[in-house]
Coordinates of C-alpha atoms and ligand atoms in Angstrom, one line a residue:
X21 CA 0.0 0.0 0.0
X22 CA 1.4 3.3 -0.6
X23 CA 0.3 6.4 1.2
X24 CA 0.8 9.4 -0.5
X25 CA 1.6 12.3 2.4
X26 CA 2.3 15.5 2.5
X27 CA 6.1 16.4 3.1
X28 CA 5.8 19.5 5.6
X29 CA 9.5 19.7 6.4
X30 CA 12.2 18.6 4.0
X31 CA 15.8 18.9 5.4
X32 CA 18.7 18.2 2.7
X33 CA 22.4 17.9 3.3
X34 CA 22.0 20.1 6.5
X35 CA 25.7 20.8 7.6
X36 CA 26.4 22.9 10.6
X37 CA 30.0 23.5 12.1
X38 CA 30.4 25.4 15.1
X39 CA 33.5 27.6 14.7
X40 CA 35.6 29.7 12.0
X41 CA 36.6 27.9 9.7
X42 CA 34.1 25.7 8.6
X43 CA 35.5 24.1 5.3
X44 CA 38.6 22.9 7.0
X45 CA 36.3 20.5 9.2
X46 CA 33.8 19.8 6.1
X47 CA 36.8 18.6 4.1
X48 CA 38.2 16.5 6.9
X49 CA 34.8 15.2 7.6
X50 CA 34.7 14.2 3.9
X51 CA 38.2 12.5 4.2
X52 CA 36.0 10.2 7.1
X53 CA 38.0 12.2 10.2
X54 CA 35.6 11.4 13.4
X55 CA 34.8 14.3 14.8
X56 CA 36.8 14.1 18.3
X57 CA 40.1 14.2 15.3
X58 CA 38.6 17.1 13.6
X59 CA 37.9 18.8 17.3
X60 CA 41.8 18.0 18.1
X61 CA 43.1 19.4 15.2
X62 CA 40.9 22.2 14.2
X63 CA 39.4 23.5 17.1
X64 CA 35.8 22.8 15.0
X65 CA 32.9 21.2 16.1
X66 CA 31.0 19.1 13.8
X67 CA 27.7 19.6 15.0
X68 CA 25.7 18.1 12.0
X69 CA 26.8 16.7 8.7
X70 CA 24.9 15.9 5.7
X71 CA 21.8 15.2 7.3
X72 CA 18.9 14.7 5.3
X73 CA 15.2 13.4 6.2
X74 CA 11.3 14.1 5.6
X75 CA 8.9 15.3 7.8
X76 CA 5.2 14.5 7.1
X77 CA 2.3 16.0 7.8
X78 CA 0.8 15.0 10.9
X79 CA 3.9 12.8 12.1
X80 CA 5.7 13.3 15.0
X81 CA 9.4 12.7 14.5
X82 CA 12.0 12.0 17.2
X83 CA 15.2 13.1 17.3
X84 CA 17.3 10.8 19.2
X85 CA 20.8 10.2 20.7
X86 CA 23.5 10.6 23.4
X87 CA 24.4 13.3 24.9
X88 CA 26.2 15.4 22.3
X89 CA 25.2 14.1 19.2
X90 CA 23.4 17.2 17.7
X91 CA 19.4 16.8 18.3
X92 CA 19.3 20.3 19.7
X93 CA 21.4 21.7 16.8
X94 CA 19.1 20.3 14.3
X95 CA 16.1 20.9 15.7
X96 CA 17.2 24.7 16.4
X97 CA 18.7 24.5 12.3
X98 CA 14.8 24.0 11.5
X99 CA 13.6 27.6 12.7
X100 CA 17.1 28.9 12.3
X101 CA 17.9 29.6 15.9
X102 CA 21.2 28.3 14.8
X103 CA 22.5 29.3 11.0
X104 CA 23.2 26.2 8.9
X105 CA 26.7 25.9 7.7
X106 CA 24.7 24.5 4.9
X107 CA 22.3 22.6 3.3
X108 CA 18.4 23.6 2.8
X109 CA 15.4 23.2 5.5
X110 CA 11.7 23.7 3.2
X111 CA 8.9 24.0 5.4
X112 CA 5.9 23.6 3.4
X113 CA 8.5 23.7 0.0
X114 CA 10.2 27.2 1.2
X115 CA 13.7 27.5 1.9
X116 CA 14.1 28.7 5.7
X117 CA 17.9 28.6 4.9
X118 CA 17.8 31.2 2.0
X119 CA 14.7 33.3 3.4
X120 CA 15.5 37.0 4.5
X121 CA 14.9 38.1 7.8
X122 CA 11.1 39.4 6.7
X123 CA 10.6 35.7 5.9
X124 CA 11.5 33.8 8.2
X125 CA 9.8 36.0 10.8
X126 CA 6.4 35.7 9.2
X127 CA 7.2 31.8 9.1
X128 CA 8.2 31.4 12.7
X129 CA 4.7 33.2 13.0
X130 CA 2.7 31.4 11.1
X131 CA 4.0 27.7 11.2
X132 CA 6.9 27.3 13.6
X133 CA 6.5 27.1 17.5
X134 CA 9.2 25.8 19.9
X135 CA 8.8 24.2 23.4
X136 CA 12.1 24.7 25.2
X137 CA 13.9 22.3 27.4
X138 CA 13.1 23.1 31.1
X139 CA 9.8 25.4 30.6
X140 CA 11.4 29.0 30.1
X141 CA 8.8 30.9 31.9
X142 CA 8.6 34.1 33.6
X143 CA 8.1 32.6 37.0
X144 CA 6.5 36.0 38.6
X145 CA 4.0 35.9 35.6
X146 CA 0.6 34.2 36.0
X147 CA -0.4 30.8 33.8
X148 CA -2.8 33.1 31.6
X149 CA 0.0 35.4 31.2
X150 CA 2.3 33.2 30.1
X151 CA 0.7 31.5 27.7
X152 CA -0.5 34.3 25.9
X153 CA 3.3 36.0 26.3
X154 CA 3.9 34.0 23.0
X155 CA 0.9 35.5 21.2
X156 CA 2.3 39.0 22.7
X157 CA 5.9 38.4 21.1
X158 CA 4.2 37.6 18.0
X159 CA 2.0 41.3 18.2
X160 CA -1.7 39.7 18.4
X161 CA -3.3 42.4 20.1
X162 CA -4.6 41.6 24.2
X163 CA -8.1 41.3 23.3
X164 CA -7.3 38.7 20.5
X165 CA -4.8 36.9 22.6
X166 CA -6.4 36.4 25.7
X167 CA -9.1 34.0 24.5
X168 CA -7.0 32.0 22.4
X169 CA -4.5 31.9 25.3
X170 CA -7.9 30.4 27.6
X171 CA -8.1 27.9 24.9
X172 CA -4.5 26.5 25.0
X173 CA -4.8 26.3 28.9
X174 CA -8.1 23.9 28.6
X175 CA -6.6 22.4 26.3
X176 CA -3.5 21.3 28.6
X177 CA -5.6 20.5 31.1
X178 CA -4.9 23.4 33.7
X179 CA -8.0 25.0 33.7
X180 CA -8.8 26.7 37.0
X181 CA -5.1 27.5 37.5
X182 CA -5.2 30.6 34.8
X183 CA -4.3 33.2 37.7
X184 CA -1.8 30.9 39.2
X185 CA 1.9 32.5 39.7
X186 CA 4.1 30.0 37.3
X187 CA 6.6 29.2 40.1
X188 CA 4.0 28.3 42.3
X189 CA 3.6 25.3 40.0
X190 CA 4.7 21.6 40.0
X191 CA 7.3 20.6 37.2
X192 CA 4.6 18.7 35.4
X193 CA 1.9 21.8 35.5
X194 CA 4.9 24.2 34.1
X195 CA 5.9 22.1 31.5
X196 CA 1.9 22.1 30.7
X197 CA 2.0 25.9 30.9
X198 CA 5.5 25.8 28.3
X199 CA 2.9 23.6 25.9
X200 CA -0.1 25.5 26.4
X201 CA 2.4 28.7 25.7
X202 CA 3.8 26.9 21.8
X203 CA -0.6 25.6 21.5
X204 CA -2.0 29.5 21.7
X205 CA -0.3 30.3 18.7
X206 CA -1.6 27.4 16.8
X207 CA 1.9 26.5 14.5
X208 CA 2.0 23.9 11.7
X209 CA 4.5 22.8 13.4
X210 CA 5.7 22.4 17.0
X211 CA 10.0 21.6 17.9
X212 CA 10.1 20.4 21.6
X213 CA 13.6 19.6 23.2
X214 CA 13.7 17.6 25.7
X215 CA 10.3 19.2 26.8
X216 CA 9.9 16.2 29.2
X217 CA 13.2 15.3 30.9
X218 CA 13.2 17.5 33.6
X219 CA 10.4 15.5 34.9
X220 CA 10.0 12.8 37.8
X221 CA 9.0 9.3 36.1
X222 CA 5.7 9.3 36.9
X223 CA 4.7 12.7 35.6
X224 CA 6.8 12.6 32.7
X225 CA 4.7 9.4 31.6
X226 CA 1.7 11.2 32.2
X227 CA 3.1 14.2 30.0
X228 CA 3.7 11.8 27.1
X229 CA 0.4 9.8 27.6
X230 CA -0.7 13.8 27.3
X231 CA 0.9 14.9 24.5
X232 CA -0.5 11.9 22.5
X233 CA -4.1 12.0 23.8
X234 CA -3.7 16.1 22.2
X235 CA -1.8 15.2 18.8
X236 CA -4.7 12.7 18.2
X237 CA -6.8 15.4 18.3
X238 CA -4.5 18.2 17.0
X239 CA -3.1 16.4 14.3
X240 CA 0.0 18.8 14.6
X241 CA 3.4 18.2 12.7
X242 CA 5.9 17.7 15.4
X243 CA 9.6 16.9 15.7
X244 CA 10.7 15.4 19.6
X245 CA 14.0 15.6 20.8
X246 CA 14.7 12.9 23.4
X247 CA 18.1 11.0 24.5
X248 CA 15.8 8.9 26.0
X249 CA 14.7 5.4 23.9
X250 CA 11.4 4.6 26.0
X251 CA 10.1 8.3 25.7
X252 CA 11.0 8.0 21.5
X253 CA 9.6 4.7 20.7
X254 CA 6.4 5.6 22.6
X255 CA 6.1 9.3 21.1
X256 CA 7.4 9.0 17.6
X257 CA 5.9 7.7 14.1
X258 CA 9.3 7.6 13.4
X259 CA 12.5 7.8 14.7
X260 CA 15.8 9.3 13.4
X261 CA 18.7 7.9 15.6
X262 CA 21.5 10.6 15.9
X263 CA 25.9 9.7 16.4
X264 CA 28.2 12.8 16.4
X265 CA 26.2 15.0 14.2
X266 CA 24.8 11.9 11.2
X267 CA 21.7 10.6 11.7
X268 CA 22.9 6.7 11.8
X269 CA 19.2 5.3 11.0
X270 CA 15.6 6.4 10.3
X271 CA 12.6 4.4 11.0
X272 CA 9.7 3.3 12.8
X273 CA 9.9 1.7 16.6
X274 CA 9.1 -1.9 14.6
X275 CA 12.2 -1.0 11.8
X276 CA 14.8 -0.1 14.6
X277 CA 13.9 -3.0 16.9
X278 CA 14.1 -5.4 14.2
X279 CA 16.6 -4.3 11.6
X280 CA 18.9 -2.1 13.6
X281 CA 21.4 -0.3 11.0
X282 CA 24.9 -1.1 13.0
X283 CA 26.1 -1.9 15.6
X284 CA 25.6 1.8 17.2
X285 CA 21.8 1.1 16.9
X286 CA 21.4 -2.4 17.4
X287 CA 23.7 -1.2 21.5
X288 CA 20.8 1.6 21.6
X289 CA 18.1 -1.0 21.5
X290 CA 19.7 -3.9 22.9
X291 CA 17.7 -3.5 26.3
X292 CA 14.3 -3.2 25.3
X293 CA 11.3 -5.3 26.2
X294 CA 10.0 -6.2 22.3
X295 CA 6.8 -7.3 23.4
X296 CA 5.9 -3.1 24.5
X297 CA 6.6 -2.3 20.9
X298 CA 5.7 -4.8 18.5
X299 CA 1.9 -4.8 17.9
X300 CA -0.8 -7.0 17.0
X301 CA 0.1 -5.4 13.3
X302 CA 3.2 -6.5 13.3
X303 CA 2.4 -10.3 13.5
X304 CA -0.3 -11.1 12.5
X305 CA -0.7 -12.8 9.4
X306 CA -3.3 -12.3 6.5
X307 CA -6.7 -13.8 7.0
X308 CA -6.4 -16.8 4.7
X309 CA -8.5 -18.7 4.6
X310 CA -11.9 -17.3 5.3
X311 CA -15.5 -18.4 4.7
X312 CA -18.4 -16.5 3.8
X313 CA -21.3 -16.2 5.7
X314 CA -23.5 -17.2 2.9
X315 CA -21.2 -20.1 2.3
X316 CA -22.4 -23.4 3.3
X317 CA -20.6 -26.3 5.8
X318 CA -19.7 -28.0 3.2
X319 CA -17.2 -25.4 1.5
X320 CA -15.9 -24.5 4.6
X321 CA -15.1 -27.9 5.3
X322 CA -13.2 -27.9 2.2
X323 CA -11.6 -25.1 2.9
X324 CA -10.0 -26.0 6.3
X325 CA -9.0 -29.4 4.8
X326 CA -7.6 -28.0 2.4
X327 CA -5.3 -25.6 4.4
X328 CA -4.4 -28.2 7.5
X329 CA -6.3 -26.0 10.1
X330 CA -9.0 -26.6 12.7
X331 CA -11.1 -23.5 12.6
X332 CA -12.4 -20.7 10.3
X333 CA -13.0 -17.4 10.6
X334 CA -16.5 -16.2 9.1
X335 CA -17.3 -13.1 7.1
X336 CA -19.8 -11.2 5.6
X337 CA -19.1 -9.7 1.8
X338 CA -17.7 -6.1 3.7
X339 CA -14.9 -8.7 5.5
X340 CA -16.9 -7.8 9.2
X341 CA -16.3 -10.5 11.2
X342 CA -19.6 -12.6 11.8
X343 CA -17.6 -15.4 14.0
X344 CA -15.4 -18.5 13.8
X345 CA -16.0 -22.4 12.9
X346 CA -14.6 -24.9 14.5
X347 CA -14.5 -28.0 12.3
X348 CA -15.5 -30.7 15.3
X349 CA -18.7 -28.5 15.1
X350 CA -18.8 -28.4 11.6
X351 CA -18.7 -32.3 10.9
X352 CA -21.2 -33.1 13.7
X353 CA -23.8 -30.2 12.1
X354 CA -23.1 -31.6 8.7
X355 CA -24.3 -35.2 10.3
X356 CA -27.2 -33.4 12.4
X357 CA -28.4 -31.1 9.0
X358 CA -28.0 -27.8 10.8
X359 CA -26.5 -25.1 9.4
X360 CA -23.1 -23.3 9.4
X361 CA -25.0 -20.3 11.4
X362 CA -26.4 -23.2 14.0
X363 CA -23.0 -24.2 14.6
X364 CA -21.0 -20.4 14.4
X365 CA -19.0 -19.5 17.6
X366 CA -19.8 -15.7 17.8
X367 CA -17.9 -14.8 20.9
X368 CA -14.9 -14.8 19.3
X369 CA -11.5 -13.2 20.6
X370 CA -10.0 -10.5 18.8
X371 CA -7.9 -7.3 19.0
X372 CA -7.2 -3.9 17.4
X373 CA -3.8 -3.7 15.0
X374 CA -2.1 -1.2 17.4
X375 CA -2.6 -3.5 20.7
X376 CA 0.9 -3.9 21.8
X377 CA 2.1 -8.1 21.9
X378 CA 2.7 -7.9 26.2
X379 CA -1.1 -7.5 26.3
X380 CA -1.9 -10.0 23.8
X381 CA 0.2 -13.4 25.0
X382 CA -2.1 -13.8 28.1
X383 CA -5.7 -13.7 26.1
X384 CA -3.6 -16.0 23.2
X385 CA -2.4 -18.3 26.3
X386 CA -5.9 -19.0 27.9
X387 CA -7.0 -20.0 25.0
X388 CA -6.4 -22.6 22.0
X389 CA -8.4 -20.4 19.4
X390 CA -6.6 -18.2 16.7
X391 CA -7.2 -14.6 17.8
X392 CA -9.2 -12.5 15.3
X393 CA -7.2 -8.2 14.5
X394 CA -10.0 -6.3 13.3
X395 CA -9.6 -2.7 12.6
X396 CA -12.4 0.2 13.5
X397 CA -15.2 -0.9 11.3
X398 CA -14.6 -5.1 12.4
X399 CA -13.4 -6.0 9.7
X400 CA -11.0 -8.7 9.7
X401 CA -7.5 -7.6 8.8
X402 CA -5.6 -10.1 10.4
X403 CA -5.2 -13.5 12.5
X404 CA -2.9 -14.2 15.0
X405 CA -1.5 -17.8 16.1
X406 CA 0.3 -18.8 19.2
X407 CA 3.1 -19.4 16.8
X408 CA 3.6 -15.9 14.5
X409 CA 4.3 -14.3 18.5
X410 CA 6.9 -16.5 19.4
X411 CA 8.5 -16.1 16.0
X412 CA 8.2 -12.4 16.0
X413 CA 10.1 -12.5 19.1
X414 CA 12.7 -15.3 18.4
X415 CA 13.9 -13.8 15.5
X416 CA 14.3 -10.6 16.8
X417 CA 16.2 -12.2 20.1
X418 CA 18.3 -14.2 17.1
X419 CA 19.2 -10.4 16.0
X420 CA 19.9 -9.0 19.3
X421 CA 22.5 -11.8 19.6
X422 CA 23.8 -11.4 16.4
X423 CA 22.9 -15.1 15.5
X424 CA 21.3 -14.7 12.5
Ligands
ADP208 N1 27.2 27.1 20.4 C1 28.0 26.1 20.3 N2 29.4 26.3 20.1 C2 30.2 25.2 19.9 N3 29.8 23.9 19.9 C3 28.5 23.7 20.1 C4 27.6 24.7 20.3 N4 26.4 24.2 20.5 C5 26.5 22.8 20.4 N5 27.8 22.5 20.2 C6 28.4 21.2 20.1 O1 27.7 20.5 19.0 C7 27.5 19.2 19.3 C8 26.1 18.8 19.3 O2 25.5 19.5 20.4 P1 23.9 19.5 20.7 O3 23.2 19.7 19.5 O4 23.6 20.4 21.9 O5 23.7 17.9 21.2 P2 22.5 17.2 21.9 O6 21.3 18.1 21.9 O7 22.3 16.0 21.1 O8 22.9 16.9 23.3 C9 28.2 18.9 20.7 O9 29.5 18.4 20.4 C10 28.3 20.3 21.3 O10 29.4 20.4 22.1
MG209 MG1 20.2 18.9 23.5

């Protein structure tokens, strides 16, 4: 299937050296000097080199890496905080990099909003007045900003606290004041750095479980910075794994857990629990065969002979789910004349594609039954046997190990 989606931000052989004397370190980098060597002998920092990735529409996109390896640099490089060395940045197809100071202004405005690491708020200000201090930067006039900064307060849940000083405030109920602050003036696209590490555990989960409920709803393009790998696999669409300024691989949660691109990214993954992030989606395998509704015993008989298996799911002509056959049932009704509807089992089990595999072995253990994924509508996209889990896992166990 391919999905045709917009590209909102296109960045292309972004470079950035911090120093003066930029070339010298390009054309070492070029010559494949790491950048500690370039550092020792030029006194440049590579900050990023060639880097080049889409952003969709809609997606959010994590920036991820150690310490040091140039998430903040590039995500400040995408509302030019911080000059590219070079390389181009096209939000909605315009060049930030080439744009005069007019442009970019009006482009910040309109479609660029940044959430900084720990909050940056005026801690004697009120909530209210916070959030609407980025509509106030921007020149919307008080009356116009005041109800759109109401809004973006709702909408982070702090309602009630609008009068609150800032620093009388928990961590979490700041950082929701720094997100309301980037919501009130409604960008295209939101860069947030770190907006969540300062946080305790608890709240920090509660921020992301947040941040999701409100892009589900918001549909907002947004790119993440994190260093950590829980935070990005739960937040992003996709991922783009940053080492010493190169973005070492791009791809979703499922790609980078499975087919880690060296030996960098397979280290950055090595610990994590597999059954959190592969879904029902990822292995399950097509519904083959199924049986009509209007079919009768007799072909579904066939059918399950045919293919070696014990039971059948049962469709209508729109794919919905109607039950499943069990072909015990099947030959006695066949014996007894009833009817494949006499004999259908419609308490069937069955999951959505997004259900992650942790919650999925203990329904798929209790029972000897394939396990029906159906999407929104019930229609049957999927079937999962005990088997396709514990190869999902195994192979990706064989990978860790480097055994395959
Ligand atoms: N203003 C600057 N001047 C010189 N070097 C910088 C500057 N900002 C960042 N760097 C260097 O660029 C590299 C990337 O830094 P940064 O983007 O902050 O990393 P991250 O956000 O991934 O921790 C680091 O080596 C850092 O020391
Ligand atoms: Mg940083």
């Amino acid at each position: 299937m391919t999905i045709h989606r917009k590209k909102k931000i296109e960045v292309r052989n972004l470079v950035k050296i911090f120093g003066k004397n930029p070339q010298k370190a390009i054309s070492l980098v070029e010559q494949g000097v790491s950048k500690q060597e370039i550092f020792e002998r030029t006194k440049q920092t590579v900050g990023l080199y060639n880097v080049s990735f889409d952003v969709y529409e809609g997606e959010t996109f994590v920036l991820m890496g150690l310490s040091g390896s140039g998430k903040s640099t590039l995500l400040r490089c995408l509302n030019r905080l911080i000059e590219p060395s070079d390389g181009h940045i096209l939000i909605d197809g315009d060049d930030i990099a080439t744009m005069d100071d007019k442009e970019l202004r009006e482009t910040r405005r309109k479609k660029l909003s940044m959430v900084f690491q720990g909050f940056a708020l005026l801690p004697h200000r009120t909530v209210i007045d916070n959030v609407a201090f980025g509509l106030e930067i921007q020149g919307v006039s008080k009356e116009e900003r005041y109800p759109k900064a109401e809004d973006a307060v709702a909408k982070v849940g702090l309602k009630g606290y609008e009068s609150s000083k800032t620093s009388q405030l928990s961590g979490g109920m700041q950082q929701r004041v720094g997100l309301a602050r980037a919501l009130a003036t409604d960008p295209d696209v939101l860069l947030m750095d770190e907006a969540f590490s300062a946080l305790d555990p608890l709240i920090r989960s509660e921020m992301q479980d947040e941040l999701l409920a409100l892009q589900d709803k918001m549909k907002k393009t947004i790119v993440f910075v994190s260093h950590d790998l829980d935070e990005a696999l739960k937040l992003g669409d996709r991922i783009a794994i940053m080492k010493d300024g190169v973005i070492a691989q791009i791809g979703t949660a499922e790609e980078i857990l499975t087919e880690p691109a060296d030996d960098y990214v397979s280290e950055f993954v090595a610990g994590v629990d597999r059954t959190k992030i592969l879904t029902a989606e990822n292995v399950m395998k097509r519904p083959e065969p199924v049986v009509s509704i209007n079919a009768g015993l007799k072909v579904a008989l066939q059918l399950m002979k045919k293919h070696g298996i014990s039971s059948i799911f049962v469709v209508d002509p729109e794919k919905v789910i109607k039950g499943i056959l069990f072909i015990d049932d099947a030959v006695a009704a066949v014996k007894d004349k009833k009817t494949l509807q006499d004999v259908l089992v419609t308490d069937i089990l069955s999951v959505k594609p997004d259900v992650p595999i942790k919650e999925i072995i203990p329904v798929m253990s209790d029972s000897s039954s394939p396990l029906a994924v159906i999407n929104e509508n019930n229609k049957l996209i999927g079937v999962i046997v005990r088997g396709s889990i514990l190869g999902a896992l195994a192979i990706t166990e064989g990978d860790q190990n480097g055994l395959t």
